[in-house]
Amino acid sequence: MIEIVDTGPLNTIQDLGRPGYRDIGVTVSGAMDPLALTIANLLVGNDAGAAAVELQTFPVRIRFEQNTAFSVTGGGSAALDGETLPPWWMQIADAGQILEILPSKTSARAYVAFEGGVDVAPVMGSRSTSLRGAFGGNDGRALRKGDVLRLGSPAADVLPAGGFGVVPPLREMASLFPVAENGALLIRALPAGEHDLFGADAERFWTEDWKISAQSDRTGYRLSGNPIRLTEPVEMRSHGIVAGVVQVPPGGEPIVQMSDANTAGGYPKIAGIVEADLWRLGQARIGTRLRFVRATHAEARMLDQAIATYIGDVETTARQVGRALKAMAGR
Amino acid sequence: MSRAATSLASRPLIRSRPKISAIGARAFLLDAPGEFDLAAQRRIWALTQTVRQWPDVIETVPGMTNLLAVFKAVPEDPDSVISRLLDAWERAESIDIKGKTIDIPVHYGGAHATDLAALCDLCGLADKEVVRLHHEGTYTVFALGSAPGFGYLHGLDPRLHMPRKTVPSLRMEKGCVTIGGMQTGVAVLTGPNGWNSIGFADLPMFDPAAEVPALMAPGDIVRFLPERIEL
């Protein structure tokens, strides 16, 4: 068990989400940075999609009730009983030790995984918290000070007592996830259904910078910049949407739907972000500038494959470390 | 200009082929050609049944005369996906889902009917008349979406069509009976809502722990029973 000694608002239990129920209006939810959640789980011997804790407000303090392997990935700077841990790192905590996580300057969200995963009841196949629907996770609500969370049974693998870490994805795959000269994130997207109805404004959508406004959360990011408008209004029929869709309400400032995206929408959509870039957006803090780059299906496939290779490497390494330790223990 | 050409030009432009567009790299949206009607929706239901069997499709989300198909992975050949969808649409025959009938008792008017007066102003009918037209209608659940268990209902009398608000109500109660454009429905979550409320229904629409979490399903028939009229 672990106890949440301190937490900011809106920190939740998340896994890789609840796909498959959009047709009854149920949001997918899941980690805003699924790559960081996956790596956090692999580091402690869990399946990629085990439930972990997503932190977006800090400081957070967690007390371990028993010896527990844990990992911290994504943004956030972690210390165990005051001793700073390297980023993207797993370690074994002793009973009574306190893990403190402070915000990072560059990334918005941290993920803390525990061996065995956070053991809350799955709802419709997922342990993710749906705040809007008030179900999943811990009673369908954000974590609160004093919450005690049960952990699942750990995998039989031996984990290194001294801890180990991985090279963060942004360093390992730097050339694949570039930023503009002015520091704006370059986010790849494909034109969506109403793209051409924006006329000349459609071109500006791709060439000008957008800023993530303060009206942004797990449901969606509102972008600020020079408004873009349809050349004439269209009557839309409600249709299914996915995270990453860039919709443009009448005011002209785009909204990017994120993990807690609505399942249906009726605003004109100018673009859809490729999934491989969504985790970067999930880690982008309010005020971050970004620019959209027109991509193709082939590029999206290449990025997906690069991420899969990175995850595969981490999985192999984690298993090798475990195997080596077991061999040493058996000597 | 010939008379035939004139009449053609004055007719609204109705596409004969569906429109297919991308949302990101692994979701494709097919918009049915033609009117917003039950015939188009029946064909969308048939198309949904076909596409959901495709081994490379992970999720199908029928909307209002449209279908979103989410693929397991980014397709290697997006053009072939588009032609498969077009082909499936051409072959899709209309199906008539034999749904259940759901009777929803409604308290028309009263504190929750925040937009009834505005609707009367817009359509020029008395509130009593608006209520009568609404509860005498027979509605078909076209699709679910937006919020857990929310059903988009088709069959609203055209006299009651009312555009969504430009500024949404910040806190509309779950249970409000609402009109959005040519659609009607019952709000399932308390929160911001751009539809227009004319009454209130105290019927649970969604239970995440149930084997079938949503009360409504596409093809179901919905009737509103005037439990109380407070004007």
PDB file of C-alpha atoms in Angstrom, chain A residues 33-283:
ATOM      1  CA  ASP A  33       1.867  10.934 -21.958  1.00  0.00           C
ATOM      2  CA  PRO A  34       1.284   7.237 -22.670  1.00  0.00           C
ATOM      3  CA  LEU A  35       4.955   6.758 -23.553  1.00  0.00           C
ATOM      4  CA  ALA A  36       6.116   7.893 -20.099  1.00  0.00           C
ATOM      5  CA  LEU A  37       3.466   5.714 -18.420  1.00  0.00           C
ATOM      6  CA  THR A  38       4.565   2.702 -20.478  1.00  0.00           C
ATOM      7  CA  ILE A  39       8.234   3.166 -19.595  1.00  0.00           C
ATOM      8  CA  ALA A  40       7.415   3.720 -15.904  1.00  0.00           C
ATOM      9  CA  ASN A  41       5.612   0.372 -15.878  1.00  0.00           C
ATOM     10  CA  LEU A  42       8.319  -1.530 -17.770  1.00  0.00           C
ATOM     11  CA  LEU A  43      10.953  -0.247 -15.327  1.00  0.00           C
ATOM     12  CA  VAL A  44       9.211  -1.976 -12.403  1.00  0.00           C
ATOM     13  CA  GLY A  45       8.397  -5.172 -14.292  1.00  0.00           C
ATOM     14  CA  ASN A  46       4.730  -4.361 -14.952  1.00  0.00           C
ATOM     15  CA  ASP A  47       2.810  -4.739 -18.162  1.00  0.00           C
ATOM     16  CA  ALA A  48       2.945  -1.545 -20.228  1.00  0.00           C
ATOM     17  CA  GLY A  49      -0.672  -0.707 -19.413  1.00  0.00           C
ATOM     18  CA  ALA A  50      -0.731  -1.178 -15.626  1.00  0.00           C
ATOM     19  CA  ALA A  51      -2.351   1.621 -13.627  1.00  0.00           C
ATOM     20  CA  ALA A  52       0.004   4.320 -12.343  1.00  0.00           C
ATOM     21  CA  VAL A  53      -0.324   7.791 -10.896  1.00  0.00           C
ATOM     22  CA  GLU A  54      -0.328  10.812 -13.212  1.00  0.00           C
ATOM     23  CA  LEU A  55       0.845  14.020 -11.574  1.00  0.00           C
ATOM     24  CA  GLN A  56       0.209  17.444 -13.058  1.00  0.00           C
ATOM     25  CA  THR A  57       0.194  19.616  -9.934  1.00  0.00           C
ATOM     26  CA  PHE A  58       2.925  19.597  -7.307  1.00  0.00           C
ATOM     27  CA  PRO A  59       4.415  19.047  -4.779  1.00  0.00           C
ATOM     28  CA  VAL A  60       3.337  15.461  -4.211  1.00  0.00           C
ATOM     29  CA  ARG A  61       4.480  13.263  -1.346  1.00  0.00           C
ATOM     30  CA  ILE A  62       3.888   9.517  -1.241  1.00  0.00           C
ATOM     31  CA  ARG A  63       4.668   7.250   1.737  1.00  0.00           C
ATOM     32  CA  PHE A  64       5.469   3.577   1.186  1.00  0.00           C
ATOM     33  CA  GLU A  65       3.843   1.197   3.677  1.00  0.00           C
ATOM     34  CA  GLN A  66       6.152  -1.667   2.683  1.00  0.00           C
ATOM     35  CA  ASN A  67       9.237  -2.277   0.559  1.00  0.00           C
ATOM     36  CA  THR A  68       8.134  -1.337  -2.946  1.00  0.00           C
ATOM     37  CA  ALA A  69       9.781  -0.956  -6.318  1.00  0.00           C
ATOM     38  CA  PHE A  70       8.658   2.284  -7.945  1.00  0.00           C
ATOM     39  CA  SER A  71       9.642   4.432 -10.891  1.00  0.00           C
ATOM     40  CA  VAL A  72       9.242   8.070 -11.895  1.00  0.00           C
ATOM     41  CA  THR A  73       9.167   9.146 -15.552  1.00  0.00           C
ATOM     42  CA  GLY A  74       8.019  12.125 -17.593  1.00  0.00           C
ATOM     43  CA  GLY A  75       8.388  15.550 -16.045  1.00  0.00           C
ATOM     44  CA  GLY A  76       8.978  16.128 -12.366  1.00  0.00           C
ATOM     45  CA  SER A  77      12.006  15.906 -10.169  1.00  0.00           C
ATOM     46  CA  ALA A  78      11.887  13.128  -7.594  1.00  0.00           C
ATOM     47  CA  ALA A  79      13.640  12.558  -4.285  1.00  0.00           C
ATOM     48  CA  LEU A  80      13.397   9.593  -1.921  1.00  0.00           C
ATOM     49  CA  ASP A  81      13.760  10.712   1.697  1.00  0.00           C
ATOM     50  CA  GLY A  82      15.479  13.835   0.428  1.00  0.00           C
ATOM     51  CA  GLU A  83      17.879  12.059  -1.913  1.00  0.00           C
ATOM     52  CA  THR A  84      17.425  13.218  -5.487  1.00  0.00           C
ATOM     53  CA  LEU A  85      16.825  10.491  -8.058  1.00  0.00           C
ATOM     54  CA  PRO A  86      17.977  10.638 -11.669  1.00  0.00           C
ATOM     55  CA  PRO A  87      15.197  11.240 -14.228  1.00  0.00           C
ATOM     56  CA  TRP A  88      13.412   8.218 -15.749  1.00  0.00           C
ATOM     57  CA  TRP A  89      14.546   5.998 -12.894  1.00  0.00           C
ATOM     58  CA  MET A  90      13.334   3.022 -10.859  1.00  0.00           C
ATOM     59  CA  GLN A  91      14.349   2.241  -7.310  1.00  0.00           C
ATOM     60  CA  ILE A  92      13.192   0.139  -4.366  1.00  0.00           C
ATOM     61  CA  ALA A  93      11.835   2.089  -1.416  1.00  0.00           C
ATOM     62  CA  ASP A  94      11.836   0.781   2.148  1.00  0.00           C
ATOM     63  CA  ALA A  95       8.726   0.801   4.288  1.00  0.00           C
ATOM     64  CA  GLY A  96       8.188   4.268   5.719  1.00  0.00           C
ATOM     65  CA  GLN A  97      10.225   6.136   3.115  1.00  0.00           C
ATOM     66  CA  ILE A  98       8.730   9.193   1.466  1.00  0.00           C
ATOM     67  CA  LEU A  99       8.916   9.980  -2.232  1.00  0.00           C
ATOM     68  CA  GLU A 100       8.643  13.667  -3.031  1.00  0.00           C
ATOM     69  CA  ILE A 101       8.017  14.920  -6.552  1.00  0.00           C
ATOM     70  CA  LEU A 102       8.447  18.563  -7.538  1.00  0.00           C
ATOM     71  CA  PRO A 103       7.548  20.103 -10.900  1.00  0.00           C
ATOM     72  CA  SER A 104       9.994  20.130 -13.773  1.00  0.00           C
ATOM     73  CA  LYS A 105      10.740  23.310 -15.707  1.00  0.00           C
ATOM     74  CA  THR A 106      10.260  21.720 -19.086  1.00  0.00           C
ATOM     75  CA  SER A 107       7.580  19.037 -18.817  1.00  0.00           C
ATOM     76  CA  ALA A 108       4.044  19.195 -17.495  1.00  0.00           C
ATOM     77  CA  ARG A 109       3.381  15.710 -16.144  1.00  0.00           C
ATOM     78  CA  ALA A 110       5.122  13.032 -14.087  1.00  0.00           C
ATOM     79  CA  TYR A 111       4.209   9.347 -13.857  1.00  0.00           C
ATOM     80  CA  VAL A 112       4.835   7.208 -10.805  1.00  0.00           C
ATOM     81  CA  ALA A 113       4.474   3.459 -11.278  1.00  0.00           C
ATOM     82  CA  PHE A 114       4.664   0.808  -8.566  1.00  0.00           C
ATOM     83  CA  GLU A 115       5.467  -2.893  -8.953  1.00  0.00           C
ATOM     84  CA  GLY A 116       2.154  -4.709  -9.291  1.00  0.00           C
ATOM     85  CA  GLY A 117       0.391  -1.531 -10.442  1.00  0.00           C
ATOM     86  CA  VAL A 118      -2.208   0.489  -8.554  1.00  0.00           C
ATOM     87  CA  ASP A 119      -4.961  -1.949  -7.662  1.00  0.00           C
ATOM     88  CA  VAL A 120      -8.279  -0.251  -8.206  1.00  0.00           C
ATOM     89  CA  ALA A 121     -11.251  -1.988  -9.784  1.00  0.00           C
ATOM     90  CA  PRO A 122     -11.285  -1.817 -13.580  1.00  0.00           C
ATOM     91  CA  VAL A 123     -14.361  -0.139 -15.041  1.00  0.00           C
ATOM     92  CA  MET A 124     -15.164  -1.056 -18.630  1.00  0.00           C
ATOM     93  CA  GLY A 125     -11.744  -2.637 -19.012  1.00  0.00           C
ATOM     94  CA  SER A 126      -9.642   0.212 -17.631  1.00  0.00           C
ATOM     95  CA  ARG A 127      -8.453   1.622 -14.323  1.00  0.00           C
ATOM     96  CA  SER A 128      -8.191   5.152 -15.723  1.00  0.00           C
ATOM     97  CA  THR A 129     -10.012   7.890 -13.852  1.00  0.00           C
ATOM     98  CA  SER A 130     -12.743   9.588 -15.861  1.00  0.00           C
ATOM     99  CA  LEU A 131     -13.272  12.819 -13.950  1.00  0.00           C
ATOM    100  CA  ARG A 132     -16.081  13.928 -16.232  1.00  0.00           C
ATOM    101  CA  GLY A 133     -17.975  10.659 -15.912  1.00  0.00           C
ATOM    102  CA  ALA A 134     -17.005  10.313 -12.217  1.00  0.00           C
ATOM    103  CA  PHE A 135     -15.991   6.657 -12.547  1.00  0.00           C
ATOM    104  CA  GLY A 136     -12.774   4.625 -12.787  1.00  0.00           C
ATOM    105  CA  GLY A 137      -9.563   5.125 -10.819  1.00  0.00           C
ATOM    106  CA  ASN A 138     -10.091   5.954  -7.173  1.00  0.00           C
ATOM    107  CA  ASP A 139     -13.886   6.407  -6.936  1.00  0.00           C
ATOM    108  CA  GLY A 140     -13.933   8.443 -10.134  1.00  0.00           C
ATOM    109  CA  ARG A 141     -12.191  11.375  -8.476  1.00  0.00           C
ATOM    110  CA  ALA A 142      -8.781  13.005  -8.246  1.00  0.00           C
ATOM    111  CA  LEU A 143      -6.346  11.916  -5.523  1.00  0.00           C
ATOM    112  CA  ARG A 144      -6.617  13.590  -2.138  1.00  0.00           C
ATOM    113  CA  LYS A 145      -4.320  13.935   0.808  1.00  0.00           C
ATOM    114  CA  GLY A 146      -4.719  10.856   3.015  1.00  0.00           C
ATOM    115  CA  ASP A 147      -5.775   8.470   0.225  1.00  0.00           C
ATOM    116  CA  VAL A 148      -4.370   4.981   0.702  1.00  0.00           C
ATOM    117  CA  LEU A 149      -3.926   2.971  -2.489  1.00  0.00           C
ATOM    118  CA  ARG A 150      -3.511  -0.784  -2.691  1.00  0.00           C
ATOM    119  CA  LEU A 151      -0.965  -2.249  -5.056  1.00  0.00           C
ATOM    120  CA  GLY A 152      -1.298  -5.437  -7.109  1.00  0.00           C
ATOM    121  CA  SER A 153       0.938  -8.491  -6.729  1.00  0.00           C
ATOM    122  CA  PRO A 154       4.368  -7.805  -8.134  1.00  0.00           C
ATOM    123  CA  ALA A 155       5.754  -9.847 -11.027  1.00  0.00           C
ATOM    124  CA  ALA A 156       8.239 -12.523  -9.937  1.00  0.00           C
ATOM    125  CA  ASP A 157      11.176 -10.730 -11.589  1.00  0.00           C
ATOM    126  CA  VAL A 158      14.071  -9.603  -9.443  1.00  0.00           C
ATOM    127  CA  LEU A 159      14.558  -5.853  -9.581  1.00  0.00           C
ATOM    128  CA  PRO A 160      17.882  -4.112  -8.912  1.00  0.00           C
ATOM    129  CA  ALA A 161      18.081  -2.800  -5.358  1.00  0.00           C
ATOM    130  CA  GLY A 162      20.357   0.038  -6.417  1.00  0.00           C
ATOM    131  CA  GLY A 163      17.905   1.172  -9.072  1.00  0.00           C
ATOM    132  CA  PHE A 164      18.376   1.789 -12.766  1.00  0.00           C
ATOM    133  CA  GLY A 165      17.141   4.174 -15.408  1.00  0.00           C
ATOM    134  CA  VAL A 166      16.674   4.710 -19.122  1.00  0.00           C
ATOM    135  CA  VAL A 167      17.630   7.442 -21.553  1.00  0.00           C
ATOM    136  CA  PRO A 168      14.510   9.664 -21.826  1.00  0.00           C
ATOM    137  CA  PRO A 169      12.742   9.374 -25.199  1.00  0.00           C
ATOM    138  CA  LEU A 170      13.313  12.990 -26.123  1.00  0.00           C
ATOM    139  CA  ARG A 171      17.081  12.476 -25.835  1.00  0.00           C
ATOM    140  CA  GLU A 172      17.099   9.032 -27.450  1.00  0.00           C
ATOM    141  CA  MET A 173      14.935  10.147 -30.388  1.00  0.00           C
ATOM    142  CA  ALA A 174      15.847  13.868 -30.491  1.00  0.00           C
ATOM    143  CA  SER A 175      16.121  14.021 -34.288  1.00  0.00           C
ATOM    144  CA  LEU A 176      12.594  12.616 -34.684  1.00  0.00           C
ATOM    145  CA  PHE A 177      10.934  15.168 -32.403  1.00  0.00           C
ATOM    146  CA  PRO A 178      12.326  18.534 -33.453  1.00  0.00           C
ATOM    147  CA  VAL A 179      11.566  22.037 -32.265  1.00  0.00           C
ATOM    148  CA  ALA A 180      11.623  25.202 -34.398  1.00  0.00           C
ATOM    149  CA  GLU A 181      14.484  27.703 -34.202  1.00  0.00           C
ATOM    150  CA  ASN A 182      12.364  29.923 -31.972  1.00  0.00           C
ATOM    151  CA  GLY A 183      11.688  27.019 -29.614  1.00  0.00           C
ATOM    152  CA  ALA A 184       8.154  26.255 -30.841  1.00  0.00           C
ATOM    153  CA  LEU A 185       7.241  22.562 -30.711  1.00  0.00           C
ATOM    154  CA  LEU A 186       6.769  21.195 -34.201  1.00  0.00           C
ATOM    155  CA  ILE A 187       3.619  19.104 -34.090  1.00  0.00           C
ATOM    156  CA  ARG A 188       2.781  16.924 -37.061  1.00  0.00           C
ATOM    157  CA  ALA A 189      -0.808  16.731 -38.261  1.00  0.00           C
ATOM    158  CA  LEU A 190      -2.933  15.776 -41.244  1.00  0.00           C
ATOM    159  CA  PRO A 191      -5.572  18.082 -42.728  1.00  0.00           C
ATOM    160  CA  ALA A 192      -9.066  17.114 -41.514  1.00  0.00           C
ATOM    161  CA  GLY A 193     -12.565  17.300 -43.027  1.00  0.00           C
ATOM    162  CA  GLU A 194     -13.205  21.049 -43.087  1.00  0.00           C
ATOM    163  CA  HIS A 195      -9.594  22.132 -43.700  1.00  0.00           C
ATOM    164  CA  ASP A 196     -10.201  23.583 -47.148  1.00  0.00           C
ATOM    165  CA  LEU A 197     -13.267  25.539 -45.997  1.00  0.00           C
ATOM    166  CA  PHE A 198     -10.917  27.865 -44.096  1.00  0.00           C
ATOM    167  CA  GLY A 199      -9.629  29.266 -47.390  1.00  0.00           C
ATOM    168  CA  ALA A 200      -6.518  31.404 -46.965  1.00  0.00           C
ATOM    169  CA  ASP A 201      -6.768  31.049 -43.179  1.00  0.00           C
ATOM    170  CA  ALA A 202      -5.944  27.340 -43.562  1.00  0.00           C
ATOM    171  CA  GLU A 203      -2.458  28.299 -44.754  1.00  0.00           C
ATOM    172  CA  ARG A 204      -1.973  30.569 -41.731  1.00  0.00           C
ATOM    173  CA  PHE A 205      -2.913  27.657 -39.467  1.00  0.00           C
ATOM    174  CA  TRP A 206       0.249  25.861 -40.636  1.00  0.00           C
ATOM    175  CA  THR A 207       2.634  28.794 -40.809  1.00  0.00           C
ATOM    176  CA  GLU A 208       1.912  30.800 -37.664  1.00  0.00           C
ATOM    177  CA  ASP A 209       2.781  29.910 -34.074  1.00  0.00           C
ATOM    178  CA  TRP A 210       0.074  28.957 -31.557  1.00  0.00           C
ATOM    179  CA  LYS A 211       0.326  29.197 -27.809  1.00  0.00           C
ATOM    180  CA  ILE A 212      -1.206  26.774 -25.303  1.00  0.00           C
ATOM    181  CA  SER A 213      -3.563  28.982 -23.288  1.00  0.00           C
ATOM    182  CA  ALA A 214      -4.391  28.741 -19.586  1.00  0.00           C
ATOM    183  CA  GLN A 215      -7.784  27.295 -20.579  1.00  0.00           C
ATOM    184  CA  SER A 216      -6.226  23.895 -21.098  1.00  0.00           C
ATOM    185  CA  ASP A 217      -6.608  20.623 -19.247  1.00  0.00           C
ATOM    186  CA  ARG A 218      -6.827  16.875 -19.799  1.00  0.00           C
ATOM    187  CA  THR A 219      -9.967  17.365 -21.891  1.00  0.00           C
ATOM    188  CA  GLY A 220      -8.454  19.781 -24.350  1.00  0.00           C
ATOM    189  CA  TYR A 221      -6.008  22.573 -25.036  1.00  0.00           C
ATOM    190  CA  ARG A 222      -7.289  25.917 -26.240  1.00  0.00           C
ATOM    191  CA  LEU A 223      -4.710  27.589 -28.443  1.00  0.00           C
ATOM    192  CA  SER A 224      -4.259  31.323 -28.707  1.00  0.00           C
ATOM    193  CA  GLY A 225      -3.046  33.112 -31.799  1.00  0.00           C
ATOM    194  CA  ASN A 226      -4.477  34.956 -34.799  1.00  0.00           C
ATOM    195  CA  PRO A 227      -8.007  33.595 -35.203  1.00  0.00           C
ATOM    196  CA  ILE A 228      -8.786  31.494 -38.265  1.00  0.00           C
ATOM    197  CA  ARG A 229     -12.287  31.435 -39.692  1.00  0.00           C
ATOM    198  CA  LEU A 230     -14.331  29.530 -42.237  1.00  0.00           C
ATOM    199  CA  THR A 231     -14.942  31.424 -45.452  1.00  0.00           C
ATOM    200  CA  GLU A 232     -18.652  30.772 -44.799  1.00  0.00           C
ATOM    201  CA  PRO A 233     -20.478  28.954 -41.984  1.00  0.00           C
ATOM    202  CA  VAL A 234     -21.257  25.256 -42.409  1.00  0.00           C
ATOM    203  CA  GLU A 235     -23.937  23.164 -40.763  1.00  0.00           C
ATOM    204  CA  MET A 236     -22.229  20.250 -39.033  1.00  0.00           C
ATOM    205  CA  ARG A 237     -23.758  16.936 -37.964  1.00  0.00           C
ATOM    206  CA  SER A 238     -22.315  15.441 -34.795  1.00  0.00           C
ATOM    207  CA  HIS A 239     -19.664  12.802 -35.469  1.00  0.00           C
ATOM    208  CA  GLY A 240     -17.159  10.684 -33.570  1.00  0.00           C
ATOM    209  CA  ILE A 241     -13.783  12.238 -32.796  1.00  0.00           C
ATOM    210  CA  VAL A 242     -10.432  11.084 -31.411  1.00  0.00           C
ATOM    211  CA  ALA A 243      -7.775  12.767 -29.279  1.00  0.00           C
ATOM    212  CA  GLY A 244      -5.601  15.050 -31.370  1.00  0.00           C
ATOM    213  CA  VAL A 245      -8.429  16.482 -33.450  1.00  0.00           C
ATOM    214  CA  VAL A 246      -8.012  20.240 -33.900  1.00  0.00           C
ATOM    215  CA  GLN A 247     -11.428  21.895 -33.933  1.00  0.00           C
ATOM    216  CA  VAL A 248     -12.135  25.541 -34.601  1.00  0.00           C
ATOM    217  CA  PRO A 249     -15.091  27.075 -32.749  1.00  0.00           C
ATOM    218  CA  PRO A 250     -16.673  30.294 -34.101  1.00  0.00           C
ATOM    219  CA  GLY A 251     -14.200  32.476 -32.163  1.00  0.00           C
ATOM    220  CA  GLY A 252     -11.419  31.207 -34.424  1.00  0.00           C
ATOM    221  CA  GLU A 253      -8.995  29.924 -31.794  1.00  0.00           C
ATOM    222  CA  PRO A 254      -8.405  26.182 -32.210  1.00  0.00           C
ATOM    223  CA  ILE A 255      -9.062  23.539 -29.568  1.00  0.00           C
ATOM    224  CA  VAL A 256      -7.029  20.329 -29.473  1.00  0.00           C
ATOM    225  CA  GLN A 257      -8.925  17.467 -27.858  1.00  0.00           C
ATOM    226  CA  MET A 258      -6.683  15.533 -25.452  1.00  0.00           C
ATOM    227  CA  SER A 259      -6.997  12.309 -23.362  1.00  0.00           C
ATOM    228  CA  ASP A 260     -10.373  13.167 -21.817  1.00  0.00           C
ATOM    229  CA  ALA A 261     -11.663  14.218 -25.251  1.00  0.00           C
ATOM    230  CA  ASN A 262     -15.365  14.285 -25.922  1.00  0.00           C
ATOM    231  CA  THR A 263     -16.366  11.279 -27.997  1.00  0.00           C
ATOM    232  CA  ALA A 264     -18.380  13.327 -30.469  1.00  0.00           C
ATOM    233  CA  GLY A 265     -18.148  16.829 -31.819  1.00  0.00           C
ATOM    234  CA  GLY A 266     -19.686  19.222 -34.243  1.00  0.00           C
ATOM    235  CA  TYR A 267     -17.163  22.041 -34.614  1.00  0.00           C
ATOM    236  CA  PRO A 268     -15.390  22.330 -37.969  1.00  0.00           C
ATOM    237  CA  LYS A 269     -12.076  20.487 -37.759  1.00  0.00           C
ATOM    238  CA  ILE A 270      -9.012  21.772 -39.536  1.00  0.00           C
ATOM    239  CA  ALA A 271      -6.497  19.051 -38.671  1.00  0.00           C
ATOM    240  CA  GLY A 272      -5.751  15.881 -36.719  1.00  0.00           C
ATOM    241  CA  ILE A 273      -2.437  15.475 -34.894  1.00  0.00           C
ATOM    242  CA  VAL A 274      -0.558  12.238 -35.497  1.00  0.00           C
ATOM    243  CA  GLU A 275      -0.645  10.056 -32.411  1.00  0.00           C
ATOM    244  CA  ALA A 276       3.149   9.802 -32.145  1.00  0.00           C
ATOM    245  CA  ASP A 277       3.268  13.531 -31.345  1.00  0.00           C
ATOM    246  CA  LEU A 278       0.456  13.546 -28.787  1.00  0.00           C
ATOM    247  CA  TRP A 279       2.701  12.622 -25.842  1.00  0.00           C
ATOM    248  CA  ARG A 280       4.799  15.721 -26.508  1.00  0.00           C
ATOM    249  CA  LEU A 281       1.690  17.823 -26.368  1.00  0.00           C
ATOM    250  CA  GLY A 282       0.707  16.003 -23.154  1.00  0.00           C
ATOM    251  CA  GLN A 283       4.011  17.185 -21.688  1.00  0.00           C
TER     252      GLN A 283
END
